[in-house]
Amino acid sequence: MSNEYKTRSSRHERRSSRWAKKDFDVVEAAADQATEHLEVTPLTETRQRAARSSFSRHEAVSAPLWLYGLLTGLSVLLGLTFYAFPLWQHVATPLQSQNLYSGLAMHQGLVPYNDFYGSGGSLFYLINWLGNIGGSTWLLWLFELVALLISGILSYRLVFQQTRNQMAATIVSAFTLVTITGLARGGDTPTLFALPFALWAAGFIFRYFQEGTTDKGFIRFGMAGAFTFVIAPIMTLFFVLSGVALLIYNLLHRRVGRGFYQLLASILGILLVGYSVAYYALEEQTLYTSIEQSVLIPFSNFGLPDDLLLTLAKALVLVLVFGIVTGFAQGILQLKKAGRANIWYVLLLLGIVVVTLIVIFNKSFDSSNLLAVLPYIAVFAGLGVKDSDQILLKYLQNRLFAPILAVLFIIFTPLTYHFLNHKTFSEENAVVHYLNQHAKTSDRVYAVTAGKDINLKSKRVSTIDTVPSNYPVKFTQSYDLKVEKMSDQYVVLQAGQTVPKSLEKALASHYKVANYSGEYFRIYQKK
């Protein structure tokens, strides 16, 4: 029994040893595979992400030279409708004349927000000051062309990233230039100069959701948002909604660390720009007044305008002709294919509605602010023609052939405006001729008119500015105090304009009617 027991025990030990060895081999092989996976996977993913990023960047800058020539030529042609072009400056619309006046006024020592009112950011008026160097607006017109051209190029790159189709990107970017020109309504608007930053941000966020970019670019994202804020605050909402989309996306995918880094990088970018502009504003003593007039008043002054039906009619024409409605519809259709960008797309659609309502129901309706909607609809522009063989026809169908109407709008709107107001423009020239004959070069002229055309044409500024109707009462009270001490040698009144009672009193006490007879204007000269 003892020998048999020993033999069986020996066999059992050998069998257990073989099983243990096999189990060890299996565990060791599994451990090796797990270790290999842990070591290789991050490197592989990093390389793949870097490859996609490199591929995306290469395609983004691979536009042919003829395309740059095409977009440049089209930008110059469309830019001829801008009122900063010296030949058309004398027929500028009231809002355009006020913006153009800002550069002239700053060169003669006046300060924006303090000496004259403004709704643009601090950097917008600095651009106008630079654009008026030399006494003409040629440089300002060049700035507008550059902003228009860069916007067209960025639109091309965004659409090309979406479609990988050069023809689609060219067609969409060309019509985007038309849309920008039409909504800019004369060129010298804050939204035009801020648009390149917003379009760059649109392309950046799109690439991020396609895993074609890294977190390092968020410093530039923050800088772009800051530049947008100090030029056209209304366009900053695009950055806010994009930031919210990134926050939700990172939380849902448990990327808290990446999200925190993105936040810090964006804040750093904001501070780099913000501190520089804040220093300039402190030097000019406009830090609070600039925020009040460009942010607080526009974003808190909502209601039904006096000419509600006319405002609604204008807004309806613009949102239909320039593709805001159809762009919103295209965005809804693209939600099913959004993938990682689903949250961002939803917030962009919300932004289209919010910005449009903000512009329309602001008591001081400025149609050029509708240009702030363009970055939202630009994201969806290329997606609608991605899988089409007849790209041009598909694009026009998606827009209900509105781009053709947009081209006609750009051509005929300035001509119609000039035709309807040619008598007023003619008499403005007569008023300017009288002032040039009788006033000194240093004399100040206060024009209570729809715009600032008389000041622009005569190259004379005013020490006082008419308070916009949507401003709080405290501005009117300050205006009344300034009128009592007004030192302007001449005051020009336009028929149909409301004359404040304090000004009527000052005219009766300190001014006399000048020897000028006209149908639309009356000139007063200081006694």
mmCIF file of N, CA and C in Angstrom, residues 72-180:
data_model
loop_
_atom_site.group_PDB
_atom_site.id
_atom_site.type_symbol
_atom_site.label_atom_id
_atom_site.label_comp_id
_atom_site.label_asym_id
_atom_site.label_seq_id
_atom_site.Cartn_x
_atom_site.Cartn_y
_atom_site.Cartn_z
ATOM 1 N N THR A 72 -9.594 87.850 -53.208
ATOM 2 C CA THR A 72 -9.120 89.235 -53.112
ATOM 3 C C THR A 72 -9.846 90.128 -54.113
ATOM 4 N N GLY A 73 -9.952 89.655 -55.353
ATOM 5 C CA GLY A 73 -10.650 90.442 -56.364
ATOM 6 C C GLY A 73 -12.110 90.655 -56.010
ATOM 7 N N LEU A 74 -12.764 89.615 -55.518
ATOM 8 C CA LEU A 74 -14.172 89.742 -55.130
ATOM 9 C C LEU A 74 -14.328 90.673 -53.933
ATOM 10 N N SER A 75 -13.384 90.618 -52.990
ATOM 11 C CA SER A 75 -13.441 91.510 -51.822
ATOM 12 C C SER A 75 -13.301 92.969 -52.231
ATOM 13 N N VAL A 76 -12.379 93.246 -53.158
ATOM 14 C CA VAL A 76 -12.203 94.634 -53.642
ATOM 15 C C VAL A 76 -13.458 95.103 -54.350
ATOM 16 N N LEU A 77 -14.026 94.243 -55.172
ATOM 17 C CA LEU A 77 -15.236 94.619 -55.902
ATOM 18 C C LEU A 77 -16.394 94.910 -54.948
ATOM 19 N N LEU A 78 -16.595 94.042 -53.968
ATOM 20 C CA LEU A 78 -17.656 94.262 -52.985
ATOM 21 C C LEU A 78 -17.326 95.449 -52.081
ATOM 22 N N GLY A 79 -16.029 95.646 -51.812
ATOM 23 C CA GLY A 79 -15.624 96.752 -50.952
ATOM 24 C C GLY A 79 -15.888 98.120 -51.540
ATOM 25 N N LEU A 80 -16.140 98.183 -52.835
ATOM 26 C CA LEU A 80 -16.470 99.467 -53.450
ATOM 27 C C LEU A 80 -17.808 100.005 -52.962
ATOM 28 N N THR A 81 -18.616 99.157 -52.306
ATOM 29 C CA THR A 81 -19.891 99.620 -51.744
ATOM 30 C C THR A 81 -19.724 100.172 -50.332
ATOM 31 N N PHE A 82 -18.514 100.098 -49.763
ATOM 32 C CA PHE A 82 -18.273 100.591 -48.412
ATOM 33 C C PHE A 82 -18.131 102.111 -48.438
ATOM 34 N N TYR A 83 -18.730 102.759 -47.458
ATOM 35 C CA TYR A 83 -18.722 104.222 -47.417
ATOM 36 C C TYR A 83 -17.389 104.800 -46.974
ATOM 37 N N ALA A 84 -16.483 103.976 -46.477
ATOM 38 C CA ALA A 84 -15.139 104.486 -46.194
ATOM 39 C C ALA A 84 -14.377 104.771 -47.481
ATOM 40 N N PHE A 85 -14.834 104.192 -48.594
ATOM 41 C CA PHE A 85 -14.248 104.526 -49.891
ATOM 42 C C PHE A 85 -14.530 106.009 -50.148
ATOM 43 N N PRO A 86 -13.483 106.828 -50.250
ATOM 44 C CA PRO A 86 -13.663 108.292 -50.250
ATOM 45 C C PRO A 86 -14.680 108.828 -51.257
ATOM 46 N N LEU A 87 -14.863 108.163 -52.380
ATOM 47 C CA LEU A 87 -15.793 108.673 -53.381
ATOM 48 C C LEU A 87 -17.245 108.601 -52.921
ATOM 49 N N TRP A 88 -17.564 107.678 -52.001
ATOM 50 C CA TRP A 88 -18.957 107.514 -51.558
ATOM 51 C C TRP A 88 -19.198 108.069 -50.156
ATOM 52 N N GLN A 89 -18.173 108.579 -49.514
ATOM 53 C CA GLN A 89 -18.312 108.992 -48.129
ATOM 54 C C GLN A 89 -19.377 110.080 -47.948
ATOM 55 N N HIS A 90 -19.574 110.907 -48.957
ATOM 56 C CA HIS A 90 -20.505 112.030 -48.822
ATOM 57 C C HIS A 90 -21.969 111.594 -48.896
ATOM 58 N N VAL A 91 -22.231 110.313 -49.200
ATOM 59 C CA VAL A 91 -23.622 109.837 -49.257
ATOM 60 C C VAL A 91 -23.827 108.703 -48.252
ATOM 61 N N ALA A 92 -23.077 108.708 -47.166
ATOM 62 C CA ALA A 92 -23.165 107.645 -46.165
ATOM 63 C C ALA A 92 -24.495 107.697 -45.434
ATOM 64 N N THR A 93 -24.937 106.538 -44.989
ATOM 65 C CA THR A 93 -26.150 106.465 -44.178
ATOM 66 C C THR A 93 -25.887 107.105 -42.821
ATOM 67 N N PRO A 94 -26.938 107.460 -42.073
ATOM 68 C CA PRO A 94 -26.721 108.120 -40.772
ATOM 69 C C PRO A 94 -25.812 107.333 -39.833
ATOM 70 N N LEU A 95 -26.045 106.026 -39.702
ATOM 71 C CA LEU A 95 -25.224 105.234 -38.797
ATOM 72 C C LEU A 95 -23.783 105.149 -39.282
ATOM 73 N N GLN A 96 -23.594 104.963 -40.584
ATOM 74 C CA GLN A 96 -22.247 104.915 -41.128
ATOM 75 C C GLN A 96 -21.516 106.243 -40.954
ATOM 76 N N SER A 97 -22.223 107.342 -41.140
ATOM 77 C CA SER A 97 -21.586 108.656 -40.983
ATOM 78 C C SER A 97 -21.155 108.881 -39.538
ATOM 79 N N GLN A 98 -21.925 108.363 -38.580
ATOM 80 C CA GLN A 98 -21.536 108.505 -37.176
ATOM 81 C C GLN A 98 -20.264 107.710 -36.875
ATOM 82 N N ASN A 99 -20.170 106.508 -37.426
ATOM 83 C CA ASN A 99 -18.957 105.702 -37.210
ATOM 84 C C ASN A 99 -17.748 106.329 -37.902
ATOM 85 N N LEU A 100 -17.956 106.827 -39.114
ATOM 86 C CA LEU A 100 -16.861 107.488 -39.827
ATOM 87 C C LEU A 100 -16.428 108.762 -39.117
ATOM 88 N N TYR A 101 -17.379 109.452 -38.513
ATOM 89 C CA TYR A 101 -17.100 110.689 -37.780
ATOM 90 C C TYR A 101 -16.189 110.432 -36.578
ATOM 91 N N SER A 102 -16.275 109.241 -35.998
ATOM 92 C CA SER A 102 -15.505 108.957 -34.787
ATOM 93 C C SER A 102 -14.002 109.102 -35.031
ATOM 94 N N GLY A 103 -13.521 108.641 -36.188
ATOM 95 C CA GLY A 103 -12.097 108.770 -36.480
ATOM 96 C C GLY A 103 -11.672 110.217 -36.623
ATOM 97 N N LEU A 104 -12.490 111.017 -37.324
ATOM 98 C CA LEU A 104 -12.208 112.449 -37.473
ATOM 99 C C LEU A 104 -12.203 113.137 -36.117
ATOM 100 N N ALA A 105 -13.190 112.837 -35.286
ATOM 101 C CA ALA A 105 -13.308 113.480 -33.981
ATOM 102 C C ALA A 105 -12.118 113.145 -33.087
ATOM 103 N N MET A 106 -11.666 111.900 -33.116
ATOM 104 C CA MET A 106 -10.535 111.508 -32.270
ATOM 105 C C MET A 106 -9.254 112.201 -32.700
ATOM 106 N N HIS A 107 -9.090 112.446 -34.000
ATOM 107 C CA HIS A 107 -7.905 113.162 -34.472
ATOM 108 C C HIS A 107 -7.940 114.636 -34.082
ATOM 109 N N GLN A 108 -9.115 115.127 -33.733
ATOM 110 C CA GLN A 108 -9.219 116.517 -33.290
ATOM 111 C C GLN A 108 -9.378 116.620 -31.777
ATOM 112 N N GLY A 109 -8.991 115.566 -31.079
ATOM 113 C CA GLY A 109 -8.904 115.630 -29.624
ATOM 114 C C GLY A 109 -10.104 115.147 -28.860
ATOM 115 N N LEU A 110 -11.146 114.686 -29.524
ATOM 116 C CA LEU A 110 -12.322 114.202 -28.807
ATOM 117 C C LEU A 110 -12.139 112.741 -28.404
ATOM 118 N N VAL A 111 -12.829 112.351 -27.349
ATOM 119 C CA VAL A 111 -12.686 111.007 -26.778
ATOM 120 C C VAL A 111 -14.009 110.262 -26.930
ATOM 121 N N PRO A 112 -13.964 109.052 -27.490
ATOM 122 C CA PRO A 112 -15.211 108.280 -27.613
ATOM 123 C C PRO A 112 -15.823 107.981 -26.253
ATOM 124 N N TYR A 113 -17.139 107.898 -26.222
ATOM 125 C CA TYR A 113 -17.962 107.642 -25.041
ATOM 126 C C TYR A 113 -18.088 108.872 -24.139
ATOM 127 N N ASN A 114 -17.069 109.723 -24.111
ATOM 128 C CA ASN A 114 -17.128 110.916 -23.264
ATOM 129 C C ASN A 114 -17.571 112.144 -24.053
ATOM 130 N N ASP A 115 -16.947 112.374 -25.213
ATOM 131 C CA ASP A 115 -17.291 113.535 -26.036
ATOM 132 C C ASP A 115 -18.313 113.208 -27.121
ATOM 133 N N PHE A 116 -18.404 111.962 -27.497
ATOM 134 C CA PHE A 116 -19.456 111.517 -28.420
ATOM 135 C C PHE A 116 -19.805 110.075 -28.070
ATOM 136 N N TYR A 117 -21.048 109.711 -28.339
ATOM 137 C CA TYR A 117 -21.547 108.411 -27.922
ATOM 138 C C TYR A 117 -21.183 107.336 -28.938
ATOM 139 N N GLY A 118 -21.029 106.100 -28.436
ATOM 140 C CA GLY A 118 -20.675 104.997 -29.320
ATOM 141 C C GLY A 118 -21.157 103.671 -28.785
ATOM 142 N N SER A 119 -21.528 102.788 -29.699
ATOM 143 C CA SER A 119 -22.016 101.464 -29.316
ATOM 144 C C SER A 119 -20.996 100.360 -29.590
ATOM 145 N N GLY A 120 -19.894 100.697 -30.255
ATOM 146 C CA GLY A 120 -18.846 99.713 -30.519
ATOM 147 C C GLY A 120 -17.867 99.628 -29.365
ATOM 148 N N GLY A 121 -16.985 98.625 -29.421
ATOM 149 C CA GLY A 121 -15.979 98.482 -28.384
ATOM 150 C C GLY A 121 -14.830 99.461 -28.558
ATOM 151 N N SER A 122 -13.967 99.521 -27.563
ATOM 152 C CA SER A 122 -12.858 100.482 -27.573
ATOM 153 C C SER A 122 -11.946 100.278 -28.772
ATOM 154 N N LEU A 123 -11.674 99.014 -29.117
ATOM 155 C CA LEU A 123 -10.763 98.739 -30.222
ATOM 156 C C LEU A 123 -11.357 99.158 -31.562
ATOM 157 N N PHE A 124 -12.686 99.141 -31.668
ATOM 158 C CA PHE A 124 -13.328 99.585 -32.907
ATOM 159 C C PHE A 124 -13.013 101.050 -33.184
ATOM 160 N N TYR A 125 -13.079 101.886 -32.156
ATOM 161 C CA TYR A 125 -12.796 103.308 -32.354
ATOM 162 C C TYR A 125 -11.307 103.564 -32.535
ATOM 163 N N LEU A 126 -10.475 102.711 -31.960
ATOM 164 C CA LEU A 126 -9.040 102.830 -32.218
ATOM 165 C C LEU A 126 -8.739 102.513 -33.684
ATOM 166 N N ILE A 127 -9.446 101.534 -34.251
ATOM 167 C CA ILE A 127 -9.289 101.209 -35.676
ATOM 168 C C ILE A 127 -9.719 102.397 -36.531
ATOM 169 N N ASN A 128 -10.814 103.049 -36.168
ATOM 170 C CA ASN A 128 -11.260 104.217 -36.916
ATOM 171 C C ASN A 128 -10.263 105.359 -36.807
ATOM 172 N N TRP A 129 -9.646 105.503 -35.649
ATOM 173 C CA TRP A 129 -8.616 106.539 -35.491
ATOM 174 C C TRP A 129 -7.428 106.255 -36.411
ATOM 175 N N LEU A 130 -6.965 105.023 -36.422
ATOM 176 C CA LEU A 130 -5.861 104.656 -37.301
ATOM 177 C C LEU A 130 -6.250 104.813 -38.769
ATOM 178 N N GLY A 131 -7.501 104.473 -39.081
ATOM 179 C CA GLY A 131 -7.959 104.559 -40.465
ATOM 180 C C GLY A 131 -8.100 105.964 -40.997
ATOM 181 N N ASN A 132 -8.098 106.962 -40.111
ATOM 182 C CA ASN A 132 -8.220 108.355 -40.533
ATOM 183 C C ASN A 132 -6.891 109.105 -40.508
ATOM 184 N N ILE A 133 -5.804 108.387 -40.334
ATOM 185 C CA ILE A 133 -4.492 109.026 -40.384
ATOM 186 C C ILE A 133 -4.259 109.591 -41.783
ATOM 187 N N GLY A 134 -3.843 110.821 -41.835
ATOM 188 C CA GLY A 134 -3.629 111.484 -43.120
ATOM 189 C C GLY A 134 -4.816 112.305 -43.580
ATOM 190 N N GLY A 135 -5.899 112.306 -42.797
ATOM 191 C CA GLY A 135 -7.048 113.144 -43.132
ATOM 192 C C GLY A 135 -8.030 112.526 -44.107
ATOM 193 N N SER A 136 -7.808 111.281 -44.534
ATOM 194 C CA SER A 136 -8.752 110.601 -45.428
ATOM 195 C C SER A 136 -9.051 109.219 -44.870
ATOM 196 N N THR A 137 -9.999 108.540 -45.492
ATOM 197 C CA THR A 137 -10.410 107.220 -45.009
ATOM 198 C C THR A 137 -9.906 106.096 -45.909
ATOM 199 N N TRP A 138 -8.881 106.349 -46.717
ATOM 200 C CA TRP A 138 -8.329 105.302 -47.566
ATOM 201 C C TRP A 138 -7.809 104.139 -46.724
ATOM 202 N N LEU A 139 -7.102 104.454 -45.647
ATOM 203 C CA LEU A 139 -6.544 103.407 -44.800
ATOM 204 C C LEU A 139 -7.656 102.624 -44.104
ATOM 205 N N LEU A 140 -8.705 103.324 -43.689
ATOM 206 C CA LEU A 140 -9.839 102.652 -43.065
ATOM 207 C C LEU A 140 -10.513 101.705 -44.054
ATOM 208 N N TRP A 141 -10.641 102.149 -45.299
ATOM 209 C CA TRP A 141 -11.222 101.290 -46.334
ATOM 210 C C TRP A 141 -10.358 100.044 -46.531
ATOM 211 N N LEU A 142 -9.036 100.205 -46.471
ATOM 212 C CA LEU A 142 -8.132 99.066 -46.596
ATOM 213 C C LEU A 142 -8.325 98.091 -45.432
ATOM 214 N N PHE A 143 -8.508 98.624 -44.219
ATOM 215 C CA PHE A 143 -8.774 97.761 -43.063
ATOM 216 C C PHE A 143 -10.052 96.949 -43.271
ATOM 217 N N GLU A 144 -11.063 97.591 -43.813
ATOM 218 C CA GLU A 144 -12.323 96.895 -44.061
ATOM 219 C C GLU A 144 -12.152 95.790 -45.098
ATOM 220 N N LEU A 145 -11.359 96.067 -46.135
ATOM 221 C CA LEU A 145 -11.094 95.043 -47.149
ATOM 222 C C LEU A 145 -10.360 93.851 -46.542
ATOM 223 N N VAL A 146 -9.390 94.125 -45.677
ATOM 224 C CA VAL A 146 -8.629 93.052 -45.042
ATOM 225 C C VAL A 146 -9.547 92.190 -44.176
ATOM 226 N N ALA A 147 -10.423 92.843 -43.403
ATOM 227 C CA ALA A 147 -11.369 92.095 -42.569
ATOM 228 C C ALA A 147 -12.291 91.237 -43.424
ATOM 229 N N LEU A 148 -12.753 91.793 -44.540
ATOM 230 C CA LEU A 148 -13.631 91.053 -45.444
ATOM 231 C C LEU A 148 -12.900 89.876 -46.072
ATOM 232 N N LEU A 149 -11.671 90.102 -46.542
ATOM 233 C CA LEU A 149 -10.898 89.049 -47.193
ATOM 234 C C LEU A 149 -10.561 87.922 -46.220
ATOM 235 N N ILE A 150 -10.109 88.263 -45.029
ATOM 236 C CA ILE A 150 -9.774 87.234 -44.043
ATOM 237 C C ILE A 150 -11.005 86.408 -43.691
ATOM 238 N N SER A 151 -12.148 87.056 -43.577
ATOM 239 C CA SER A 151 -13.385 86.328 -43.293
ATOM 240 C C SER A 151 -13.698 85.334 -44.411
ATOM 241 N N GLY A 152 -13.480 85.747 -45.659
ATOM 242 C CA GLY A 152 -13.706 84.849 -46.785
ATOM 243 C C GLY A 152 -12.758 83.657 -46.764
ATOM 244 N N ILE A 153 -11.489 83.898 -46.459
ATOM 245 C CA ILE A 153 -10.506 82.814 -46.402
ATOM 246 C C ILE A 153 -10.833 81.834 -45.278
ATOM 247 N N LEU A 154 -11.201 82.363 -44.119
ATOM 248 C CA LEU A 154 -11.559 81.493 -42.995
ATOM 249 C C LEU A 154 -12.814 80.685 -43.293
ATOM 250 N N SER A 155 -13.744 81.293 -44.008
ATOM 251 C CA SER A 155 -14.943 80.560 -44.423
ATOM 252 C C SER A 155 -14.570 79.418 -45.365
ATOM 253 N N TYR A 156 -13.664 79.682 -46.304
ATOM 254 C CA TYR A 156 -13.195 78.636 -47.216
ATOM 255 C C TYR A 156 -12.585 77.473 -46.440
ATOM 256 N N ARG A 157 -11.725 77.783 -45.479
ATOM 257 C CA ARG A 157 -11.049 76.731 -44.726
ATOM 258 C C ARG A 157 -12.042 75.904 -43.911
ATOM 259 N N LEU A 158 -13.023 76.570 -43.321
ATOM 260 C CA LEU A 158 -14.025 75.854 -42.530
ATOM 261 C C LEU A 158 -14.822 74.891 -43.401
ATOM 262 N N VAL A 159 -15.270 75.356 -44.563
ATOM 263 C CA VAL A 159 -16.068 74.509 -45.447
ATOM 264 C C VAL A 159 -15.213 73.379 -46.022
ATOM 265 N N PHE A 160 -13.950 73.662 -46.319
ATOM 266 C CA PHE A 160 -13.085 72.620 -46.855
ATOM 267 C C PHE A 160 -12.844 71.515 -45.825
ATOM 268 N N GLN A 161 -12.716 71.895 -44.555
ATOM 269 C CA GLN A 161 -12.572 70.899 -43.499
ATOM 270 C C GLN A 161 -13.809 70.010 -43.411
ATOM 271 N N GLN A 162 -14.966 70.567 -43.706
ATOM 272 C CA GLN A 162 -16.214 69.818 -43.609
ATOM 273 C C GLN A 162 -16.453 68.923 -44.817
ATOM 274 N N THR A 163 -16.070 69.389 -46.000
ATOM 275 C CA THR A 163 -16.444 68.698 -47.236
ATOM 276 C C THR A 163 -15.279 68.022 -47.943
ATOM 277 N N ARG A 164 -14.038 68.451 -47.694
ATOM 278 C CA ARG A 164 -12.862 68.013 -48.446
ATOM 279 C C ARG A 164 -13.060 68.263 -49.945
ATOM 280 N N ASN A 165 -13.836 69.284 -50.253
ATOM 281 C CA ASN A 165 -14.164 69.586 -51.647
ATOM 282 C C ASN A 165 -13.807 71.038 -51.929
ATOM 283 N N GLN A 166 -12.852 71.244 -52.834
ATOM 284 C CA GLN A 166 -12.378 72.593 -53.126
ATOM 285 C C GLN A 166 -13.449 73.453 -53.774
ATOM 286 N N MET A 167 -14.233 72.865 -54.673
ATOM 287 C CA MET A 167 -15.284 73.620 -55.352
ATOM 288 C C MET A 167 -16.361 74.062 -54.371
ATOM 289 N N ALA A 168 -16.759 73.171 -53.474
ATOM 290 C CA ALA A 168 -17.772 73.522 -52.477
ATOM 291 C C ALA A 168 -17.283 74.657 -51.588
ATOM 292 N N ALA A 169 -16.029 74.573 -51.146
ATOM 293 C CA ALA A 169 -15.478 75.615 -50.281
ATOM 294 C C ALA A 169 -15.395 76.952 -51.008
ATOM 295 N N THR A 170 -15.053 76.926 -52.287
ATOM 296 C CA THR A 170 -14.949 78.167 -53.065
ATOM 297 C C THR A 170 -16.313 78.823 -53.241
ATOM 298 N N ILE A 171 -17.325 78.035 -53.586
ATOM 299 C CA ILE A 171 -18.666 78.581 -53.806
ATOM 300 C C ILE A 171 -19.234 79.170 -52.520
ATOM 301 N N VAL A 172 -19.122 78.418 -51.433
ATOM 302 C CA VAL A 172 -19.684 78.892 -50.165
ATOM 303 C C VAL A 172 -18.954 80.137 -49.680
ATOM 304 N N SER A 173 -17.633 80.170 -49.791
ATOM 305 C CA SER A 173 -16.878 81.336 -49.321
ATOM 306 C C SER A 173 -17.179 82.569 -50.165
ATOM 307 N N ALA A 174 -17.389 82.393 -51.471
ATOM 308 C CA ALA A 174 -17.713 83.532 -52.336
ATOM 309 C C ALA A 174 -19.052 84.144 -51.944
ATOM 310 N N PHE A 175 -20.044 83.310 -51.729
ATOM 311 C CA PHE A 175 -21.353 83.837 -51.327
ATOM 312 C C PHE A 175 -21.340 84.345 -49.888
ATOM 313 N N THR A 176 -20.428 83.807 -49.075
ATOM 314 C CA THR A 176 -20.275 84.342 -47.719
ATOM 315 C C THR A 176 -19.784 85.784 -47.767
ATOM 316 N N LEU A 177 -18.874 86.084 -48.681
ATOM 317 C CA LEU A 177 -18.417 87.468 -48.855
ATOM 318 C C LEU A 177 -19.583 88.383 -49.226
ATOM 319 N N VAL A 178 -20.464 87.889 -50.072
ATOM 320 C CA VAL A 178 -21.648 88.674 -50.446
ATOM 321 C C VAL A 178 -22.527 88.924 -49.222
ATOM 322 N N THR A 179 -22.730 87.884 -48.424
ATOM 323 C CA THR A 179 -23.549 88.023 -47.218
ATOM 324 C C THR A 179 -22.933 89.024 -46.242
ATOM 325 N N ILE A 180 -21.625 88.939 -46.051
ATOM 326 C CA ILE A 180 -20.946 89.864 -45.140
ATOM 327 C C ILE A 180 -21.112 91.299 -45.616
#
